[in-house]
């Protein structure tokens, strides 16, 4: 943990002392690190969210790795760590900037801009994996395409033809081959006309609003390009077209300049009947233009396919469904974290760590039903351990149980602890509140409630 991170953790604790604001806040959706450049992907009933990672205390775009998160309900997000980093590309030097992943033929292709060590220019690499959470490997051992521009977005049309778009200051595309790691033809510019991309005043070199960060998709027969507009600060705008390469018509603002980051980056999906807009801002403590955080809002398209103007909120998107506490849930599945961080676990996946007295994790919309009777957690501690308080509806809410965590002889020396639970009924927000002495107390890998209720029985 860096001093800056410790400072951030402390500030997050302070934020939670103001329950009026904290109780409703689920945006930004990641609190354990700074994240940027969201790229959501819907696959098999989950949203996989690919992001960059702004290092703590950055004063430039200091970004060494990409990260993956996922959710089935848009509010509780599981941390899948970093399955791709600059060092995954032997030819890359630095700059894990804004990419996007897509699924095709059972594989996941992640297009990312990074700086080519040999040329010193931004290039676009492609990584491939068998799972949306990786591990990803460099598919080519060289850039897929390189012209010094960046911010790739990828799209597969109904015809099966795939397109890769990217660019700043220009806007380029190539037609990807079905293997998704090669292309036919040459990189081609999309003409940046004011009719297509709006009018920018005051910069004769850039007459249109298009700046960077394109996000291309098709919905109800209409092609969309959502992009970061103007600079700086940026806002988010969009254009539409009857085909994948145009001609584009400028349609206006998606999100005004807001949120104390001078950049922004769009990601748009439909999920479980709703439409969602991902973006980033500087809303976390210590946040700003180089310490950004990914957030999300739900929206509804107009009857003509128009995107409404969307405002950043601290509340974020409503929950889709509920979370089942009677199956194993990862400790790193989090609606709001205060004071904790995550790390890879020797048992696979990630675990929560850096837990100190008073830290907490909120899990939203937990469906206890008729009532839980016990709680089990997978824990490890190189110190003397501590306690997990199970609080309902708020970090200081009703105490439904307390589990004691012993020292286990190591931060990755895992054991399972259980404790009785009472009063956990219905659908409630669950807070895991950690207490103990000084220093780091213990790590948590996963947890699960159980109920003595006979399944499928009704009545007393
Ligand atoms: Ca802590
Ligand atoms: Ca875990």
CSV table of C-alpha atoms and ligand atoms in Angstrom, one decimal:
chain,number,residue,atom,x,y,z
A,1,UNK,CA,0.0,0.0,0.0
A,2,UNK,CA,1.4,3.4,-1.0
A,3,UNK,CA,1.1,6.3,1.4
A,4,UNK,CA,-1.3,7.9,-1.2
A,5,UNK,CA,-3.5,4.8,-1.0
A,6,UNK,CA,-3.6,4.9,2.7
A,7,UNK,CA,-4.6,8.5,2.5
A,8,UNK,CA,-7.3,7.6,0.1
A,9,UNK,CA,-8.6,4.9,2.3
A,10,UNK,CA,-8.7,7.3,5.2
A,11,UNK,CA,-10.6,9.8,3.2
A,12,UNK,CA,-13.1,7.1,2.2
A,13,UNK,CA,-13.7,6.4,5.9
A,14,UNK,CA,-14.3,10.1,6.4
A,15,UNK,CA,-16.8,10.1,3.6
A,16,UNK,CA,-18.8,7.3,5.2
A,17,UNK,CA,-19.2,9.4,8.4
A,18,UNK,CA,-21.7,11.5,6.4
A,19,UNK,CA,-24.5,8.9,6.0
A,20,UNK,CA,-26.9,11.2,4.2
A,21,UNK,CA,-24.7,11.2,1.1
A,22,UNK,CA,-23.0,7.9,1.6
A,23,UNK,CA,-26.1,5.9,2.1
A,24,UNK,CA,-27.3,6.6,-1.5
A,25,UNK,CA,-23.9,6.6,-3.2
A,26,UNK,CA,-23.1,3.8,-5.6
A,27,UNK,CA,-21.2,5.9,-8.1
A,28,UNK,CA,-18.3,5.7,-8.9
A,29,UNK,CA,-18.8,2.0,-9.1
A,30,UNK,CA,-15.2,1.1,-8.1
A,31,UNK,CA,-13.7,2.5,-4.9
A,32,UNK,CA,-10.7,0.3,-4.2
A,33,UNK,CA,-8.6,1.9,-7.0
A,34,UNK,CA,-8.9,4.7,-9.6
A,35,UNK,CA,-10.3,3.4,-12.9
A,36,UNK,CA,-10.8,5.1,-16.3
A,37,UNK,CA,-12.0,4.5,-19.8
A,38,UNK,CA,-14.9,2.1,-19.3
A,39,UNK,CA,-15.7,-0.6,-21.9
A,40,UNK,CA,-18.6,-2.8,-21.0
A,41,UNK,CA,-19.4,-6.1,-22.6
A,42,UNK,CA,-22.6,-8.2,-22.1
A,43,UNK,CA,-22.0,-11.9,-22.1
A,44,UNK,CA,-24.1,-14.8,-20.7
A,45,UNK,CA,-26.2,-12.6,-18.4
A,46,UNK,CA,-23.3,-10.6,-16.9
A,47,UNK,CA,-21.8,-7.2,-17.7
A,48,UNK,CA,-18.0,-7.5,-18.0
A,49,UNK,CA,-16.4,-4.1,-17.6
A,50,UNK,CA,-12.9,-3.5,-19.0
A,51,UNK,CA,-11.1,-0.4,-17.6
A,52,UNK,CA,-7.8,1.3,-17.3
A,53,UNK,CA,-6.2,1.9,-13.9
A,54,UNK,CA,-4.9,5.4,-12.9
A,55,UNK,CA,-2.1,4.9,-10.4
A,56,UNK,CA,-2.5,6.6,-7.1
A,57,UNK,CA,-1.2,10.2,-7.0
A,58,UNK,CA,-0.8,10.4,-10.8
A,59,UNK,CA,0.1,13.8,-12.3
A,60,UNK,CA,-0.1,12.4,-15.8
A,61,UNK,CA,-1.9,9.4,-17.5
A,62,UNK,CA,0.3,7.0,-15.5
A,63,UNK,CA,-1.4,3.7,-16.5
A,64,UNK,CA,0.4,0.3,-16.5
A,65,UNK,CA,-2.4,-2.2,-16.6
A,66,UNK,CA,-5.9,-2.9,-17.6
A,67,UNK,CA,-8.5,-4.3,-15.2
A,68,UNK,CA,-11.7,-6.4,-15.4
A,69,UNK,CA,-14.9,-6.2,-13.3
A,70,UNK,CA,-18.2,-7.9,-13.7
A,71,UNK,CA,-21.8,-7.7,-12.4
A,72,UNK,CA,-25.1,-9.4,-12.9
A,73,UNK,CA,-27.1,-6.5,-11.3
A,74,UNK,CA,-25.3,-3.3,-12.2
A,75,UNK,CA,-24.6,-2.4,-8.5
A,76,UNK,CA,-22.5,-5.2,-7.0
A,77,UNK,CA,-19.3,-5.4,-9.0
A,78,UNK,CA,-16.8,-8.3,-8.7
A,79,UNK,CA,-13.1,-7.5,-9.0
A,80,UNK,CA,-11.3,-9.8,-11.5
A,81,UNK,CA,-7.9,-8.1,-11.1
A,82,UNK,CA,-5.6,-7.4,-14.0
A,83,UNK,CA,-5.4,-10.0,-16.7
A,84,UNK,CA,-3.6,-7.7,-19.1
A,85,UNK,CA,-0.9,-5.2,-18.7
A,86,UNK,CA,1.6,-3.2,-20.8
A,87,UNK,CA,4.2,-5.9,-20.0
A,88,UNK,CA,1.9,-8.5,-21.6
A,89,UNK,CA,3.0,-7.0,-24.9
A,90,UNK,CA,6.7,-7.6,-25.3
A,91,UNK,CA,6.9,-4.7,-27.8
A,92,UNK,CA,5.1,-2.2,-25.6
A,93,UNK,CA,6.8,0.4,-23.5
A,94,UNK,CA,4.1,2.2,-21.5
A,95,UNK,CA,0.5,3.6,-21.5
A,96,UNK,CA,-2.4,1.2,-20.8
A,97,UNK,CA,-4.9,3.5,-22.4
A,98,UNK,CA,-8.6,3.2,-23.5
A,99,UNK,CA,-9.5,-0.2,-25.1
A,100,UNK,CA,-12.5,-2.4,-25.7
A,101,UNK,CA,-13.1,-6.2,-25.6
A,102,UNK,CA,-15.5,-8.2,-27.8
A,103,UNK,CA,-16.6,-11.9,-28.0
A,104,UNK,CA,-16.5,-13.9,-31.1
A,105,UNK,CA,-16.4,-17.7,-31.7
A,106,UNK,CA,-15.8,-18.6,-28.1
A,107,UNK,CA,-12.9,-16.2,-27.6
A,108,UNK,CA,-12.5,-12.7,-26.3
A,109,UNK,CA,-10.5,-10.1,-28.1
A,110,UNK,CA,-9.3,-7.0,-26.3
A,111,UNK,CA,-8.0,-4.1,-28.4
A,112,UNK,CA,-5.9,-1.7,-26.5
A,113,UNK,CA,-3.7,1.3,-27.3
A,114,UNK,CA,-0.2,1.4,-25.9
A,115,UNK,CA,3.1,2.9,-26.8
A,116,UNK,CA,5.4,0.9,-29.1
A,117,UNK,CA,8.9,0.9,-27.6
A,118,UNK,CA,10.6,0.7,-31.0
A,119,UNK,CA,8.8,3.7,-32.6
A,120,UNK,CA,7.7,5.7,-29.5
A,121,UNK,CA,4.3,6.0,-31.1
A,122,UNK,CA,0.9,4.9,-29.9
A,123,UNK,CA,-0.1,1.6,-31.5
A,124,UNK,CA,-3.0,-0.8,-31.1
A,125,UNK,CA,-2.4,-4.3,-29.8
A,126,UNK,CA,-4.9,-7.2,-29.6
A,127,UNK,CA,-5.0,-9.7,-26.8
A,128,UNK,CA,-7.0,-12.9,-26.8
A,129,UNK,CA,-8.5,-15.1,-24.0
A,130,UNK,CA,-10.8,-18.1,-23.6
A,131,UNK,CA,-12.7,-16.3,-20.8
A,132,UNK,CA,-14.0,-12.8,-20.5
A,133,UNK,CA,-11.8,-12.4,-17.3
A,134,UNK,CA,-8.7,-13.8,-19.0
A,135,UNK,CA,-5.9,-14.5,-18.7
A,136,UNK,CA,-5.3,-12.5,-21.9
A,137,UNK,CA,-2.2,-13.0,-24.1
A,138,UNK,CA,-0.8,-10.9,-27.0
A,139,UNK,CA,-2.4,-12.5,-30.1
A,140,UNK,CA,0.3,-11.3,-32.5
A,141,UNK,CA,3.6,-10.4,-30.8
A,142,UNK,CA,3.4,-7.0,-32.6
A,143,UNK,CA,0.9,-4.2,-33.0
A,144,UNK,CA,-2.3,-5.0,-35.0
A,145,UNK,CA,-2.1,-1.5,-36.5
A,146,UNK,CA,0.0,1.6,-35.8
A,147,UNK,CA,-0.3,5.2,-37.0
A,148,UNK,CA,0.3,7.1,-33.8
A,149,UNK,CA,-3.4,7.4,-33.0
A,150,UNK,CA,-5.3,5.6,-30.3
A,151,UNK,CA,-8.6,4.7,-28.5
A,152,UNK,CA,-9.9,1.7,-30.4
A,153,UNK,CA,-13.5,0.6,-30.5
A,154,UNK,CA,-14.6,-2.7,-32.1
A,155,UNK,CA,-17.9,-3.6,-33.6
A,156,UNK,CA,-19.3,-6.7,-35.4
A,157,UNK,CA,-22.1,-5.9,-37.9
A,158,UNK,CA,-25.1,-8.2,-38.5
A,159,UNK,CA,-23.4,-9.3,-41.7
A,160,UNK,CA,-20.5,-10.7,-39.7
A,161,UNK,CA,-18.1,-8.0,-40.9
A,162,UNK,CA,-16.1,-6.6,-38.0
A,163,UNK,CA,-14.8,-3.1,-37.8
A,164,UNK,CA,-12.1,-1.5,-35.7
A,165,UNK,CA,-12.3,2.3,-35.3
A,166,UNK,CA,-9.8,4.5,-33.5
A,167,UNK,CA,-8.3,8.0,-33.5
A,168,UNK,CA,-7.2,11.2,-32.1
A,169,UNK,CA,-7.0,13.7,-33.8
A,170,UNK,CA,-8.4,11.8,-36.9
A,171,UNK,CA,-11.0,9.0,-37.0
A,172,UNK,CA,-9.9,5.8,-38.7
A,173,UNK,CA,-11.3,2.4,-39.4
A,174,UNK,CA,-10.2,-1.0,-40.8
A,175,UNK,CA,-12.3,-4.0,-41.7
A,176,UNK,CA,-11.2,-6.9,-39.4
A,177,UNK,CA,-11.0,-10.4,-40.8
A,178,UNK,CA,-13.1,-13.1,-39.2
A,179,UNK,CA,-10.1,-14.1,-37.1
A,180,UNK,CA,-10.3,-10.7,-35.4
A,181,UNK,CA,-6.5,-10.4,-35.3
A,182,UNK,CA,-5.9,-9.3,-38.9
A,183,UNK,CA,-7.6,-6.9,-41.3
A,184,UNK,CA,-8.2,-6.5,-45.0
A,185,UNK,CA,-7.5,-3.3,-46.9
A,186,UNK,CA,-5.8,-0.3,-45.4
A,187,UNK,CA,-6.7,2.0,-42.5
A,188,UNK,CA,-9.2,4.5,-43.9
A,189,UNK,CA,-10.2,7.9,-42.5
A,190,UNK,CA,-13.8,8.7,-41.8
A,191,UNK,CA,-14.2,12.3,-43.0
A,192,UNK,CA,-14.6,14.6,-40.1
A,193,UNK,CA,-17.3,17.0,-41.4
A,194,UNK,CA,-19.2,19.5,-39.2
A,195,UNK,CA,-22.4,17.9,-40.5
A,196,UNK,CA,-21.2,14.6,-39.2
A,197,UNK,CA,-19.4,15.6,-36.0
A,198,UNK,CA,-20.6,19.1,-35.0
A,199,UNK,CA,-18.8,22.4,-35.1
A,200,UNK,CA,-15.8,23.3,-32.9
A,201,UNK,CA,-14.9,27.0,-32.7
A,202,UNK,CA,-11.5,28.4,-31.7
A,203,UNK,CA,-9.3,25.7,-33.1
A,204,UNK,CA,-8.7,25.9,-36.9
A,205,UNK,CA,-6.8,22.6,-36.8
A,206,UNK,CA,-9.9,20.8,-35.4
A,207,UNK,CA,-13.0,22.2,-37.0
A,208,UNK,CA,-15.3,19.4,-35.6
A,209,UNK,CA,-16.2,18.4,-32.1
A,210,UNK,CA,-14.6,14.9,-32.5
A,211,UNK,CA,-11.7,14.6,-30.0
A,212,UNK,CA,-11.1,10.9,-29.1
A,213,UNK,CA,-12.6,7.9,-27.4
A,214,UNK,CA,-15.1,6.7,-30.1
A,215,UNK,CA,-17.6,4.0,-29.1
A,216,UNK,CA,-19.4,2.4,-32.1
A,217,UNK,CA,-22.5,0.1,-32.0
A,218,UNK,CA,-25.7,-0.6,-33.9
A,219,UNK,CA,-29.2,-0.5,-32.4
A,220,UNK,CA,-32.5,-1.0,-34.2
A,221,UNK,CA,-30.8,-0.7,-37.5
A,222,UNK,CA,-29.1,2.6,-36.7
A,223,UNK,CA,-25.3,3.0,-36.3
A,224,UNK,CA,-24.1,5.1,-33.4
A,225,UNK,CA,-20.7,6.7,-32.7
A,226,UNK,CA,-20.5,8.1,-29.2
A,227,UNK,CA,-17.3,10.1,-28.6
A,228,UNK,CA,-15.4,12.5,-26.4
A,229,UNK,CA,-16.0,16.0,-27.8
A,230,UNK,CA,-14.0,19.1,-27.7
A,231,UNK,CA,-11.0,19.6,-25.4
A,232,UNK,CA,-10.4,20.5,-22.7
A,233,UNK,CA,-12.5,19.8,-20.7
A,234,UNK,CA,-14.3,17.2,-22.8
A,235,UNK,CA,-18.0,16.4,-23.0
A,236,UNK,CA,-19.7,13.4,-24.6
A,237,UNK,CA,-21.5,13.7,-27.9
A,238,UNK,CA,-22.9,11.3,-30.6
A,239,UNK,CA,-23.6,10.9,-34.2
A,240,UNK,CA,-25.6,8.4,-36.1
A,241,UNK,CA,-25.5,6.9,-39.6
A,242,UNK,CA,-27.3,4.4,-41.9
A,243,UNK,CA,-24.1,2.3,-42.3
A,244,UNK,CA,-21.0,1.4,-40.3
A,245,UNK,CA,-18.8,4.0,-42.0
A,246,UNK,CA,-21.3,6.7,-42.5
A,247,UNK,CA,-22.4,9.1,-43.7
A,248,UNK,CA,-22.6,10.4,-40.1
A,249,UNK,CA,-25.1,13.0,-38.8
A,250,UNK,CA,-24.3,14.9,-35.6
A,251,UNK,CA,-27.0,14.3,-33.0
A,252,UNK,CA,-25.8,16.4,-30.0
A,253,UNK,CA,-24.7,16.0,-26.4
A,254,UNK,CA,-24.9,12.8,-24.4
A,255,UNK,CA,-23.2,14.0,-21.2
A,256,UNK,CA,-22.2,17.7,-20.6
A,257,UNK,CA,-18.8,18.6,-19.1
A,258,UNK,CA,-19.1,17.5,-15.5
A,259,UNK,CA,-17.3,15.8,-12.7
A,260,UNK,CA,-13.8,17.3,-12.2
A,261,UNK,CA,-12.0,15.2,-14.8
A,262,UNK,CA,-11.1,17.1,-18.0
A,263,UNK,CA,-11.4,13.9,-20.0
A,264,UNK,CA,-14.4,11.5,-20.4
A,265,UNK,CA,-14.9,8.2,-22.2
A,266,UNK,CA,-18.2,6.6,-23.2
A,267,UNK,CA,-19.3,3.0,-23.1
A,268,UNK,CA,-22.9,2.1,-24.0
A,269,UNK,CA,-24.8,-1.2,-23.6
A,270,UNK,CA,-28.3,-2.7,-23.3
A,271,UNK,CA,-28.6,-5.2,-20.5
A,272,UNK,CA,-31.7,-7.0,-19.1
A,273,UNK,CA,-34.1,-4.6,-20.9
A,274,UNK,CA,-32.3,-1.4,-19.8
A,275,UNK,CA,-29.8,0.9,-21.5
A,276,UNK,CA,-26.7,2.0,-19.7
A,277,UNK,CA,-24.1,4.7,-20.2
A,278,UNK,CA,-20.7,4.2,-18.6
A,279,UNK,CA,-18.3,7.2,-18.2
A,280,UNK,CA,-15.6,8.4,-15.9
A,281,UNK,CA,-15.1,11.4,-13.6
A,282,UNK,CA,-13.0,12.5,-10.6
A,283,UNK,CA,-15.6,11.9,-7.9
A,284,UNK,CA,-13.6,9.7,-5.5
A,285,UNK,CA,-11.6,11.4,-2.8
A,286,UNK,CA,-8.3,12.5,-4.3
A,287,UNK,CA,-9.9,12.2,-7.7
A,288,UNK,CA,-9.2,14.5,-10.7
A,289,UNK,CA,-8.0,14.4,-14.3
A,290,UNK,CA,-5.4,11.8,-13.7
A,291,UNK,CA,-7.1,9.9,-10.9
A,292,UNK,CA,-10.4,9.0,-12.4
A,293,UNK,CA,-13.2,6.7,-11.6
A,294,UNK,CA,-15.7,4.8,-13.7
A,295,UNK,CA,-19.4,5.4,-13.1
A,296,UNK,CA,-22.7,4.4,-14.8
A,297,UNK,CA,-26.2,5.8,-15.4
A,298,UNK,CA,-29.3,4.1,-16.7
A,299,UNK,CA,-31.1,5.9,-19.6
A,300,UNK,CA,-34.0,5.4,-22.1
A,301,UNK,CA,-33.6,6.0,-25.8
A,302,UNK,CA,-36.1,8.4,-27.5
A,303,UNK,CA,-38.6,6.8,-29.9
A,304,UNK,CA,-36.5,8.1,-32.8
A,305,UNK,CA,-33.4,6.4,-31.4
A,306,UNK,CA,-32.0,9.5,-29.8
A,307,UNK,CA,-29.9,9.4,-26.7
A,308,UNK,CA,-31.1,11.8,-24.0
A,309,UNK,CA,-28.7,14.2,-22.2
A,310,UNK,CA,-27.4,12.2,-19.2
A,311,UNK,CA,-26.2,13.8,-16.0
A,312,UNK,CA,-23.6,12.3,-13.6
A,313,UNK,CA,-25.2,11.2,-10.4
A,314,UNK,CA,-23.8,9.8,-7.1
A,315,UNK,CA,-26.7,7.3,-6.9
A,316,UNK,CA,-25.8,5.4,-10.2
A,317,UNK,CA,-28.0,2.8,-11.8
A,318,UNK,CA,-30.8,1.0,-10.0
A,319,UNK,CA,-30.2,-2.7,-9.1
A,320,UNK,CA,-31.3,-5.3,-11.5
A,321,UNK,CA,-32.7,-8.1,-9.4
A,322,UNK,CA,-31.1,-9.1,-6.1
A,323,UNK,CA,-28.0,-10.9,-4.8
A,324,UNK,CA,-28.3,-14.5,-3.5
A,325,UNK,CA,-26.5,-14.8,-0.2
A,326,UNK,CA,-27.0,-18.6,-0.1
A,327,UNK,CA,-24.5,-19.2,-2.8
A,328,UNK,CA,-20.8,-18.5,-2.5
A,329,UNK,CA,-20.2,-14.8,-3.0
A,330,UNK,CA,-16.8,-13.3,-3.5
A,331,UNK,CA,-15.6,-10.8,-0.8
A,332,UNK,CA,-14.5,-8.7,-3.8
A,333,UNK,CA,-18.1,-8.4,-5.0
A,334,UNK,CA,-18.8,-4.9,-3.7
A,335,UNK,CA,-21.4,-2.2,-4.1
A,336,UNK,CA,-19.3,0.3,-2.0
A,337,UNK,CA,-16.0,-0.3,-0.2
A,338,UNK,CA,-14.5,1.8,2.5
A,339,UNK,CA,-10.9,1.5,3.4
A,340,UNK,CA,-10.2,-1.9,1.8
A,341,UNK,CA,-8.2,-3.0,-1.3
A,342,UNK,CA,-8.0,-6.3,-3.3
A,343,UNK,CA,-5.2,-8.6,-4.4
A,344,UNK,CA,-4.8,-11.9,-6.2
A,345,UNK,CA,-5.5,-14.9,-3.9
A,346,UNK,CA,-3.5,-18.1,-3.9
A,347,UNK,CA,-6.9,-19.8,-3.9
A,348,UNK,CA,-7.7,-18.2,-7.3
A,349,UNK,CA,-9.4,-15.0,-8.1
A,350,UNK,CA,-9.0,-12.0,-5.8
A,351,UNK,CA,-9.4,-11.5,-2.1
A,352,UNK,CA,-10.1,-8.4,0.0
A,353,UNK,CA,-7.2,-7.1,2.2
A,354,UNK,CA,-5.8,-4.1,3.9
A,355,UNK,CA,-8.7,-4.4,6.4
A,356,UNK,CA,-8.4,-2.1,9.4
A,357,UNK,CA,-10.7,-1.4,12.3
A,358,UNK,CA,-13.8,0.4,11.0
A,359,UNK,CA,-13.4,-0.5,7.3
A,360,UNK,CA,-16.5,-1.9,5.6
A,361,UNK,CA,-18.0,-3.4,2.5
A,362,UNK,CA,-21.5,-2.7,1.3
A,363,UNK,CA,-23.4,-5.4,-0.7
A,364,UNK,CA,-26.6,-4.1,-2.1
A,365,UNK,CA,-30.0,-5.8,-2.3
A,366,UNK,CA,-29.2,-9.1,-0.6
A,367,UNK,CA,-32.2,-11.5,-0.8
A,368,UNK,CA,-32.3,-13.2,2.6
A,369,UNK,CA,-35.9,-14.3,2.2
A,370,UNK,CA,-37.3,-16.1,5.2
A,371,UNK,CA,-34.1,-15.6,7.1
A,372,UNK,CA,-30.4,-16.6,7.4
A,373,UNK,CA,-29.3,-18.7,10.3
A,374,UNK,CA,-25.5,-18.7,9.9
A,375,UNK,CA,-22.7,-17.0,8.1
A,376,UNK,CA,-19.5,-18.5,6.8
A,377,UNK,CA,-16.4,-16.7,5.5
A,378,UNK,CA,-13.0,-17.7,4.1
A,379,UNK,CA,-10.4,-15.7,6.0
A,380,UNK,CA,-6.7,-15.4,6.6
A,381,UNK,CA,-4.6,-13.4,9.0
A,382,UNK,CA,-0.9,-12.9,9.7
A,383,UNK,CA,-1.8,-10.8,12.7
A,384,UNK,CA,-4.3,-11.4,15.5
A,385,UNK,CA,-7.4,-11.3,13.4
A,386,UNK,CA,-10.5,-9.4,14.4
A,387,UNK,CA,-14.3,-9.5,13.9
A,388,UNK,CA,-16.7,-9.3,11.0
A,389,UNK,CA,-19.9,-7.6,12.0
A,390,UNK,CA,-22.9,-8.3,9.8
A,391,UNK,CA,-24.9,-5.1,9.7
A,392,UNK,CA,-28.2,-4.5,7.9
A,393,UNK,CA,-29.4,-1.4,6.0
A,394,UNK,CA,-26.4,0.7,7.1
A,395,UNK,CA,-22.8,0.5,8.3
A,396,UNK,CA,-24.1,1.1,11.8
A,397,UNK,CA,-27.4,-0.7,11.2
A,398,UNK,CA,-28.9,-3.7,12.9
A,399,UNK,CA,-26.3,-6.3,14.0
A,400,UNK,CA,-27.4,-9.7,12.6
A,401,UNK,CA,-24.3,-11.5,13.7
A,402,UNK,CA,-20.6,-11.3,14.5
A,403,UNK,CA,-17.9,-13.7,13.3
A,404,UNK,CA,-14.6,-13.9,15.0
A,405,UNK,CA,-11.5,-14.3,12.8
A,406,UNK,CA,-8.4,-15.8,14.4
A,407,UNK,CA,-4.8,-15.4,13.4
A,408,UNK,CA,-4.0,-18.1,10.8
A,409,UNK,CA,-0.3,-17.5,10.5
A,410,UNK,CA,-0.3,-15.8,7.1
A,411,UNK,CA,-2.2,-13.4,4.9
A,412,UNK,CA,-2.8,-16.3,2.4
A,413,UNK,CA,-3.2,-19.1,5.1
A,414,UNK,CA,-6.9,-19.6,4.6
A,415,UNK,CA,-9.4,-21.0,7.0
A,416,UNK,CA,-13.2,-21.0,7.2
A,417,UNK,CA,-15.1,-19.4,10.1
A,418,UNK,CA,-18.8,-19.5,10.9
A,419,UNK,CA,-21.2,-17.7,13.3
A,420,UNK,CA,-24.9,-17.7,14.0
A,421,UNK,CA,-27.2,-15.1,12.3
A,422,UNK,CA,-30.5,-13.7,13.4
A,423,UNK,CA,-32.8,-11.0,12.0
A,424,UNK,CA,-31.5,-11.2,8.4
A,425,UNK,CA,-34.8,-11.5,6.5
A,426,UNK,CA,-36.2,-10.0,3.4
A,427,UNK,CA,-34.1,-8.1,0.9
A,428,UNK,CA,-31.6,-5.8,2.6
A,429,UNK,CA,-28.3,-4.0,2.1
A,430,UNK,CA,-25.6,-6.0,3.9
A,431,UNK,CA,-22.6,-4.3,5.4
A,432,UNK,CA,-19.6,-6.3,6.4
A,433,UNK,CA,-18.1,-4.1,9.1
A,434,UNK,CA,-14.6,-5.0,10.2
A,435,UNK,CA,-13.4,-4.4,13.8
A,436,UNK,CA,-10.3,-5.2,15.8
A,437,UNK,CA,-7.1,-3.7,17.1
A,438,UNK,CA,-4.5,-1.6,15.3
A,439,UNK,CA,-2.9,-2.5,12.0
A,440,UNK,CA,-4.2,-4.9,9.4
A,441,UNK,CA,-6.6,-7.4,10.8
A,442,UNK,CA,-7.3,-10.1,8.2
A,443,UNK,CA,-8.2,-10.9,4.6
A,444,UNK,CA,-11.5,-12.3,3.2
A,445,UNK,CA,-11.7,-14.4,0.1
A,446,UNK,CA,-15.5,-15.3,0.0
A,447,UNK,CA,-18.6,-15.6,2.2
A,448,UNK,CA,-21.9,-17.4,2.2
A,449,UNK,CA,-25.0,-17.5,4.4
A,450,UNK,CA,-27.1,-20.5,5.1
A,451,UNK,CA,-30.6,-21.0,6.3
A,452,UNK,CA,-32.1,-23.9,8.3
A,453,UNK,CA,-35.4,-23.4,6.5
A,454,UNK,CA,-36.4,-26.5,4.7
A,455,UNK,CA,-36.2,-25.7,0.9
A,456,UNK,CA,-39.6,-25.2,-0.7
A,457,UNK,CA,-41.6,-25.4,2.6
A,458,UNK,CA,-44.2,-22.8,3.3
A,459,UNK,CA,-45.7,-21.6,6.6
A,460,UNK,CA,-44.5,-22.2,10.1
B,1,LIG,CA1,-7.8,-0.3,5.3
B,2,LIG,CA1,-12.5,-14.1,-3.8
